[in-house]
């Protein structure tokens, strides 16, 4: 077990406290509240599928990141900056609020908030399967059981572990969830769910790649791209709560594409800010 510590400069608005408060209430994996200002989490490295412990603290515009594990800790550190959106140059993000007063209100309500969600596209895809036609609390319970029974050191189970558990009949889940989870695991092992690659693809190509995975539809593709890769400029098109929030906040009939034009190049961020407001 080794440690690696580094300091990463964050460009643009950022508050770890705001991000942590949001993540502590993120239903798929509620983080325990802590008395300090740091964020602590355990995740599965998508570079070598080893468990990693991470601690992140903030000093003005600097993130101090400490990772502990047995695998490639440099790659694990890069993953931390990606799933916390610390690798994004957000100096132009306030300008979106200058163009849109609703987004400006969201920015004021969530100062320094950077979208953070799943540790990887693989975990987001697994959640999409677990939560399909299932209430969120039930899906979260299924996820915790997977970690307890098949995970390592509190991290989500590696793709090969999930696939073996399904093929040997040791994974009991409702309906076709085992079949769909096995397909997700195969895609992760084949590199199809690599977060960085998905983020760099053109939007339609990324969606098509994801929808080719058995069990993943349009909603899952949006979830993975926005909350699994933390892409900044993907517009979610199948999120009913987001659409309802847009209707409530704007009170006008406009096409989603027309409304979101002013959000570029941060359409994902604007959408997540609105969803965060709806949950507040």
mmCIF file of C-alpha atoms in Angstrom:
data_model
loop_
_atom_site.group_PDB
_atom_site.id
_atom_site.type_symbol
_atom_site.label_atom_id
_atom_site.label_comp_id
_atom_site.label_asym_id
_atom_site.label_seq_id
_atom_site.Cartn_x
_atom_site.Cartn_y
_atom_site.Cartn_z
ATOM 1 C CA UNK A 1 0.000 0.000 0.000
ATOM 2 C CA UNK A 2 1.477 3.347 -1.088
ATOM 3 C CA UNK A 3 0.587 7.025 -0.746
ATOM 4 C CA UNK A 4 0.858 9.773 -3.321
ATOM 5 C CA UNK A 5 0.211 13.436 -2.613
ATOM 6 C CA UNK A 6 0.046 16.322 -5.051
ATOM 7 C CA UNK A 7 -1.310 19.842 -5.372
ATOM 8 C CA UNK A 8 -3.535 20.735 -8.300
ATOM 9 C CA UNK A 9 -4.390 24.308 -9.316
ATOM 10 C CA UNK A 10 -8.100 24.767 -10.033
ATOM 11 C CA UNK A 11 -9.019 27.354 -12.676
ATOM 12 C CA UNK A 12 -12.244 29.245 -12.085
ATOM 13 C CA UNK A 13 -14.754 29.232 -9.200
ATOM 14 C CA UNK A 14 -14.472 26.316 -6.800
ATOM 15 C CA UNK A 15 -15.626 25.532 -3.290
ATOM 16 C CA UNK A 16 -14.859 22.078 -1.952
ATOM 17 C CA UNK A 17 -17.287 22.686 0.902
ATOM 18 C CA UNK A 18 -20.180 23.310 -1.510
ATOM 19 C CA UNK A 19 -19.238 20.289 -3.611
ATOM 20 C CA UNK A 20 -18.942 18.071 -0.572
ATOM 21 C CA UNK A 21 -22.321 19.194 0.765
ATOM 22 C CA UNK A 22 -23.916 18.248 -2.539
ATOM 23 C CA UNK A 23 -22.085 14.923 -2.749
ATOM 24 C CA UNK A 24 -22.953 13.978 0.841
ATOM 25 C CA UNK A 25 -26.591 13.952 -0.271
ATOM 26 C CA UNK A 26 -25.996 12.233 -3.622
ATOM 27 C CA UNK A 27 -28.404 9.274 -3.431
ATOM 28 C CA UNK A 28 -26.363 6.527 -5.157
ATOM 29 C CA UNK A 29 -23.616 6.731 -2.543
ATOM 30 C CA UNK A 30 -24.191 9.043 0.371
ATOM 31 C CA UNK A 31 -20.897 10.211 1.809
ATOM 32 C CA UNK A 32 -20.508 10.353 5.573
ATOM 33 C CA UNK A 33 -20.431 13.874 6.950
ATOM 34 C CA UNK A 34 -17.081 14.890 8.414
ATOM 35 C CA UNK A 35 -16.114 17.580 10.873
ATOM 36 C CA UNK A 36 -13.229 18.902 8.762
ATOM 37 C CA UNK A 37 -13.272 20.685 5.420
ATOM 38 C CA UNK A 38 -11.885 17.751 3.447
ATOM 39 C CA UNK A 39 -13.607 15.252 1.203
ATOM 40 C CA UNK A 40 -12.877 11.572 1.691
ATOM 41 C CA UNK A 41 -13.963 8.782 -0.612
ATOM 42 C CA UNK A 42 -13.022 5.281 -1.718
ATOM 43 C CA UNK A 43 -13.262 4.444 -5.384
ATOM 44 C CA UNK A 44 -12.294 1.913 -8.021
ATOM 45 C CA UNK A 45 -9.480 3.028 -10.304
ATOM 46 C CA UNK A 46 -10.615 2.616 -13.894
ATOM 47 C CA UNK A 47 -6.963 2.447 -14.948
ATOM 48 C CA UNK A 48 -6.176 -0.873 -13.250
ATOM 49 C CA UNK A 49 -9.392 -1.707 -11.314
ATOM 50 C CA UNK A 50 -7.769 -1.457 -7.890
ATOM 51 C CA UNK A 51 -9.417 0.239 -4.872
ATOM 52 C CA UNK A 52 -8.150 3.693 -3.942
ATOM 53 C CA UNK A 53 -8.701 5.896 -0.885
ATOM 54 C CA UNK A 54 -8.648 9.621 -1.581
ATOM 55 C CA UNK A 55 -8.594 12.727 0.594
ATOM 56 C CA UNK A 56 -9.052 16.155 -0.983
ATOM 57 C CA UNK A 57 -8.631 19.484 0.797
ATOM 58 C CA UNK A 58 -8.734 23.052 -0.487
ATOM 59 C CA UNK A 59 -6.322 25.952 -0.049
ATOM 60 C CA UNK A 60 -7.762 28.916 -2.023
ATOM 61 C CA UNK A 61 -7.416 27.814 -5.683
ATOM 62 C CA UNK A 62 -5.332 24.734 -4.880
ATOM 63 C CA UNK A 63 -6.582 21.218 -4.308
ATOM 64 C CA UNK A 64 -4.351 18.998 -2.209
ATOM 65 C CA UNK A 65 -5.023 15.406 -3.234
ATOM 66 C CA UNK A 66 -3.738 12.376 -1.341
ATOM 67 C CA UNK A 67 -4.432 8.904 -2.729
ATOM 68 C CA UNK A 68 -3.629 5.551 -1.158
ATOM 69 C CA UNK A 69 -3.665 2.208 -2.916
ATOM 70 C CA UNK A 70 -1.721 -0.560 -4.590
ATOM 71 C CA UNK A 71 -2.116 0.461 -8.237
ATOM 72 C CA UNK A 72 -1.091 3.394 -10.427
ATOM 73 C CA UNK A 73 -1.622 6.340 -8.081
ATOM 74 C CA UNK A 74 -0.814 8.966 -10.716
ATOM 75 C CA UNK A 75 -3.696 7.647 -12.825
ATOM 76 C CA UNK A 76 -5.870 7.522 -9.699
ATOM 77 C CA UNK A 77 -5.091 11.182 -9.004
ATOM 78 C CA UNK A 78 -6.123 12.111 -12.541
ATOM 79 C CA UNK A 79 -9.377 10.268 -11.934
ATOM 80 C CA UNK A 80 -10.000 12.281 -8.760
ATOM 81 C CA UNK A 81 -9.602 15.557 -10.638
ATOM 82 C CA UNK A 82 -11.999 14.256 -13.290
ATOM 83 C CA UNK A 83 -14.809 13.039 -11.021
ATOM 84 C CA UNK A 84 -14.638 16.262 -9.002
ATOM 85 C CA UNK A 85 -14.414 18.408 -12.179
ATOM 86 C CA UNK A 86 -11.174 19.921 -10.915
ATOM 87 C CA UNK A 87 -9.535 19.416 -14.303
ATOM 88 C CA UNK A 88 -11.980 21.830 -15.971
ATOM 89 C CA UNK A 89 -10.976 25.421 -16.749
ATOM 90 C CA UNK A 90 -14.124 27.151 -15.502
ATOM 91 C CA UNK A 91 -12.989 30.758 -15.767
ATOM 92 C CA UNK A 92 -15.780 31.334 -18.323
ATOM 93 C CA UNK A 93 -18.495 29.667 -16.219
ATOM 94 C CA UNK A 94 -19.622 32.937 -14.529
ATOM 95 C CA UNK A 95 -20.313 34.388 -17.998
ATOM 96 C CA UNK A 96 -23.139 31.877 -18.406
ATOM 97 C CA UNK A 97 -24.816 33.557 -15.446
ATOM 98 C CA UNK A 98 -24.259 36.948 -17.068
ATOM 99 C CA UNK A 99 -26.320 35.725 -20.031
ATOM 100 C CA UNK A 100 -28.999 33.866 -18.050
ATOM 101 C CA UNK A 101 -30.438 35.250 -14.794
ATOM 102 C CA UNK A 102 -31.830 31.849 -13.763
ATOM 103 C CA UNK A 103 -28.373 30.295 -13.962
ATOM 104 C CA UNK A 104 -26.966 33.346 -12.168
ATOM 105 C CA UNK A 105 -29.368 32.651 -9.291
ATOM 106 C CA UNK A 106 -28.233 29.022 -9.227
ATOM 107 C CA UNK A 107 -24.593 30.113 -9.135
ATOM 108 C CA UNK A 108 -25.308 32.396 -6.183
ATOM 109 C CA UNK A 109 -27.178 29.631 -4.351
ATOM 110 C CA UNK A 110 -24.356 27.151 -4.970
ATOM 111 C CA UNK A 111 -21.171 29.250 -4.844
ATOM 112 C CA UNK A 112 -18.163 27.428 -6.235
ATOM 113 C CA UNK A 113 -20.133 24.278 -7.015
ATOM 114 C CA UNK A 114 -18.535 21.997 -9.575
ATOM 115 C CA UNK A 115 -20.556 18.997 -10.764
ATOM 116 C CA UNK A 116 -19.391 15.784 -9.140
ATOM 117 C CA UNK A 117 -21.076 12.447 -9.342
ATOM 118 C CA UNK A 118 -19.915 8.938 -10.043
ATOM 119 C CA UNK A 119 -16.287 7.942 -9.773
ATOM 120 C CA UNK A 120 -16.298 6.681 -13.367
ATOM 121 C CA UNK A 121 -18.447 6.009 -16.404
ATOM 122 C CA UNK A 122 -18.406 2.326 -15.401
ATOM 123 C CA UNK A 123 -19.969 3.054 -12.010
ATOM 124 C CA UNK A 124 -22.512 5.382 -13.613
ATOM 125 C CA UNK A 125 -23.479 2.651 -16.082
ATOM 126 C CA UNK A 126 -23.849 0.132 -13.248
ATOM 127 C CA UNK A 127 -26.088 2.594 -11.391
ATOM 128 C CA UNK A 128 -28.190 3.072 -14.535
ATOM 129 C CA UNK A 129 -28.830 -0.685 -14.537
ATOM 130 C CA UNK A 130 -29.514 -0.906 -10.798
ATOM 131 C CA UNK A 131 -31.917 2.044 -10.832
ATOM 132 C CA UNK A 132 -33.805 1.021 -13.982
ATOM 133 C CA UNK A 133 -37.514 0.687 -13.089
ATOM 134 C CA UNK A 134 -36.457 0.726 -9.435
ATOM 135 C CA UNK A 135 -36.944 3.303 -6.692
ATOM 136 C CA UNK A 136 -33.749 5.174 -5.843
ATOM 137 C CA UNK A 137 -33.560 3.991 -2.186
ATOM 138 C CA UNK A 138 -33.945 0.386 -3.353
ATOM 139 C CA UNK A 139 -31.296 0.817 -6.034
ATOM 140 C CA UNK A 140 -28.943 2.403 -3.506
ATOM 141 C CA UNK A 141 -29.466 -0.607 -1.229
ATOM 142 C CA UNK A 142 -28.639 -2.958 -4.114
ATOM 143 C CA UNK A 143 -25.468 -0.988 -4.776
ATOM 144 C CA UNK A 144 -24.389 -1.176 -1.127
ATOM 145 C CA UNK A 145 -24.974 -4.931 -1.152
ATOM 146 C CA UNK A 146 -22.802 -5.305 -4.244
ATOM 147 C CA UNK A 147 -19.989 -3.427 -2.518
ATOM 148 C CA UNK A 148 -20.337 -5.434 0.689
ATOM 149 C CA UNK A 149 -20.505 -8.836 -1.005
ATOM 150 C CA UNK A 150 -18.255 -8.357 -4.031
ATOM 151 C CA UNK A 151 -16.270 -5.151 -3.566
ATOM 152 C CA UNK A 152 -12.819 -4.593 -2.114
ATOM 153 C CA UNK A 153 -11.959 -2.180 0.720
ATOM 154 C CA UNK A 154 -15.283 -0.405 0.280
ATOM 155 C CA UNK A 155 -14.875 0.261 -3.445
ATOM 156 C CA UNK A 156 -17.381 -0.795 -6.077
ATOM 157 C CA UNK A 157 -16.682 -4.296 -7.503
ATOM 158 C CA UNK A 158 -14.317 -4.474 -10.464
ATOM 159 C CA UNK A 159 -15.818 -5.395 -13.847
ATOM 160 C CA UNK A 160 -14.214 -8.833 -13.908
ATOM 161 C CA UNK A 161 -15.616 -9.562 -10.441
ATOM 162 C CA UNK A 162 -19.124 -8.518 -11.495
ATOM 163 C CA UNK A 163 -18.943 -10.568 -14.668
ATOM 164 C CA UNK A 164 -17.768 -13.686 -12.822
ATOM 165 C CA UNK A 165 -20.462 -13.271 -10.159
ATOM 166 C CA UNK A 166 -23.122 -13.122 -12.866
ATOM 167 C CA UNK A 167 -21.839 -16.051 -14.931
ATOM 168 C CA UNK A 168 -21.463 -18.280 -11.856
ATOM 169 C CA UNK A 169 -24.926 -17.413 -10.575
ATOM 170 C CA UNK A 170 -23.653 -15.756 -7.390
ATOM 171 C CA UNK A 171 -25.276 -12.428 -8.200
ATOM 172 C CA UNK A 172 -28.985 -12.310 -7.419
ATOM 173 C CA UNK A 173 -30.777 -9.216 -8.704
ATOM 174 C CA UNK A 174 -34.288 -8.550 -9.985
ATOM 175 C CA UNK A 175 -35.400 -9.008 -13.608
ATOM 176 C CA UNK A 176 -32.639 -8.680 -16.234
ATOM 177 C CA UNK A 177 -30.283 -6.636 -14.063
ATOM 178 C CA UNK A 178 -27.628 -9.405 -13.843
ATOM 179 C CA UNK A 179 -27.558 -9.714 -17.644
ATOM 180 C CA UNK A 180 -27.303 -5.945 -18.075
ATOM 181 C CA UNK A 181 -24.618 -5.625 -15.386
ATOM 182 C CA UNK A 182 -22.585 -8.322 -17.137
ATOM 183 C CA UNK A 183 -22.846 -6.327 -20.378
ATOM 184 C CA UNK A 184 -21.663 -3.203 -18.570
ATOM 185 C CA UNK A 185 -18.741 -5.136 -17.071
ATOM 186 C CA UNK A 186 -17.740 -6.466 -20.498
ATOM 187 C CA UNK A 187 -17.894 -2.958 -21.961
ATOM 188 C CA UNK A 188 -15.676 -1.639 -19.160
ATOM 189 C CA UNK A 189 -13.112 -4.405 -19.708
ATOM 190 C CA UNK A 190 -13.127 -3.681 -23.449
ATOM 191 C CA UNK A 191 -12.452 0.030 -22.844
ATOM 192 C CA UNK A 192 -15.852 1.119 -24.159
ATOM 193 C CA UNK A 193 -16.662 2.828 -20.851
ATOM 194 C CA UNK A 194 -13.363 4.661 -20.457
ATOM 195 C CA UNK A 195 -14.376 8.025 -18.979
ATOM 196 C CA UNK A 196 -11.712 10.119 -20.659
ATOM 197 C CA UNK A 197 -12.348 8.623 -24.103
ATOM 198 C CA UNK A 198 -16.100 9.109 -23.801
ATOM 199 C CA UNK A 199 -15.648 12.711 -22.732
ATOM 200 C CA UNK A 200 -13.503 13.445 -25.781
ATOM 201 C CA UNK A 201 -15.892 11.905 -28.321
ATOM 202 C CA UNK A 202 -18.428 14.013 -30.249
ATOM 203 C CA UNK A 203 -21.713 13.993 -28.330
ATOM 204 C CA UNK A 204 -23.688 11.833 -30.772
ATOM 205 C CA UNK A 205 -20.834 9.339 -31.145
ATOM 206 C CA UNK A 206 -20.557 8.982 -27.369
ATOM 207 C CA UNK A 207 -24.296 8.427 -27.011
ATOM 208 C CA UNK A 208 -24.293 5.819 -29.786
ATOM 209 C CA UNK A 209 -21.372 3.984 -28.187
ATOM 210 C CA UNK A 210 -23.216 3.783 -24.878
ATOM 211 C CA UNK A 211 -26.576 2.803 -26.341
ATOM 212 C CA UNK A 212 -24.894 -0.133 -28.071
ATOM 213 C CA UNK A 213 -24.335 -1.698 -24.624
ATOM 214 C CA UNK A 214 -27.125 -4.149 -23.787
ATOM 215 C CA UNK A 215 -29.538 -2.663 -21.246
ATOM 216 C CA UNK A 216 -28.554 0.997 -21.679
ATOM 217 C CA UNK A 217 -31.020 3.399 -23.266
ATOM 218 C CA UNK A 218 -31.157 7.165 -23.872
ATOM 219 C CA UNK A 219 -31.609 8.079 -20.188
ATOM 220 C CA UNK A 220 -28.644 5.911 -19.178
ATOM 221 C CA UNK A 221 -26.472 7.428 -21.916
ATOM 222 C CA UNK A 222 -27.192 10.947 -20.650
ATOM 223 C CA UNK A 223 -26.537 9.893 -17.056
ATOM 224 C CA UNK A 224 -23.189 8.322 -17.923
ATOM 225 C CA UNK A 225 -21.972 11.258 -19.995
ATOM 226 C CA UNK A 226 -23.082 13.967 -17.592
ATOM 227 C CA UNK A 227 -22.537 12.289 -14.230
ATOM 228 C CA UNK A 228 -20.020 9.558 -15.098
ATOM 229 C CA UNK A 229 -17.531 11.361 -17.344
ATOM 230 C CA UNK A 230 -18.322 14.865 -16.007
ATOM 231 C CA UNK A 231 -18.400 16.234 -19.541
ATOM 232 C CA UNK A 232 -19.107 19.956 -19.402
ATOM 233 C CA UNK A 233 -21.243 20.508 -22.483
ATOM 234 C CA UNK A 234 -23.672 17.596 -22.808
ATOM 235 C CA UNK A 235 -27.339 18.610 -22.705
ATOM 236 C CA UNK A 236 -29.480 16.001 -20.887
ATOM 237 C CA UNK A 237 -32.613 15.415 -22.964
ATOM 238 C CA UNK A 238 -34.413 12.668 -21.075
ATOM 239 C CA UNK A 239 -34.430 13.897 -17.464
ATOM 240 C CA UNK A 240 -38.064 14.609 -16.463
ATOM 241 C CA UNK A 241 -37.126 16.452 -13.265
ATOM 242 C CA UNK A 242 -34.785 18.738 -15.145
ATOM 243 C CA UNK A 243 -37.440 19.519 -17.746
ATOM 244 C CA UNK A 244 -39.954 20.229 -14.985
ATOM 245 C CA UNK A 245 -37.470 22.514 -13.231
ATOM 246 C CA UNK A 246 -36.790 24.391 -16.459
ATOM 247 C CA UNK A 247 -40.516 24.918 -16.969
ATOM 248 C CA UNK A 248 -40.912 26.104 -13.385
ATOM 249 C CA UNK A 249 -37.910 28.460 -13.378
ATOM 250 C CA UNK A 250 -38.333 29.986 -16.818
ATOM 251 C CA UNK A 251 -42.091 29.932 -17.097
ATOM 252 C CA UNK A 252 -41.969 30.173 -20.884
ATOM 253 C CA UNK A 253 -42.366 27.802 -23.786
ATOM 254 C CA UNK A 254 -39.054 27.478 -25.580
ATOM 255 C CA UNK A 255 -37.272 24.509 -27.052
ATOM 256 C CA UNK A 256 -34.618 23.012 -24.820
ATOM 257 C CA UNK A 257 -31.952 23.532 -27.473
ATOM 258 C CA UNK A 258 -32.886 27.188 -27.890
ATOM 259 C CA UNK A 259 -32.834 27.814 -24.155
ATOM 260 C CA UNK A 260 -29.522 26.017 -23.670
ATOM 261 C CA UNK A 261 -27.723 27.956 -26.400
ATOM 262 C CA UNK A 262 -26.704 30.539 -23.836
ATOM 263 C CA UNK A 263 -25.338 27.841 -21.542
ATOM 264 C CA UNK A 264 -22.569 26.770 -23.913
ATOM 265 C CA UNK A 265 -19.902 25.534 -23.308
ATOM 266 C CA UNK A 266 -21.283 24.516 -19.898
ATOM 267 C CA UNK A 267 -24.664 22.986 -20.720
ATOM 268 C CA UNK A 268 -24.023 20.037 -18.377
ATOM 269 C CA UNK A 269 -23.076 22.361 -15.544
ATOM 270 C CA UNK A 270 -26.153 24.529 -16.038
ATOM 271 C CA UNK A 271 -28.422 21.476 -16.071
ATOM 272 C CA UNK A 272 -26.873 20.038 -12.908
ATOM 273 C CA UNK A 273 -27.136 23.400 -11.126
ATOM 274 C CA UNK A 274 -30.849 23.500 -11.943
ATOM 275 C CA UNK A 275 -31.306 19.919 -10.741
ATOM 276 C CA UNK A 276 -29.431 20.755 -7.550
ATOM 277 C CA UNK A 277 -31.761 23.683 -6.961
ATOM 278 C CA UNK A 278 -34.793 21.447 -7.461
ATOM 279 C CA UNK A 279 -33.509 19.084 -4.774
ATOM 280 C CA UNK A 280 -32.787 21.896 -2.305
#
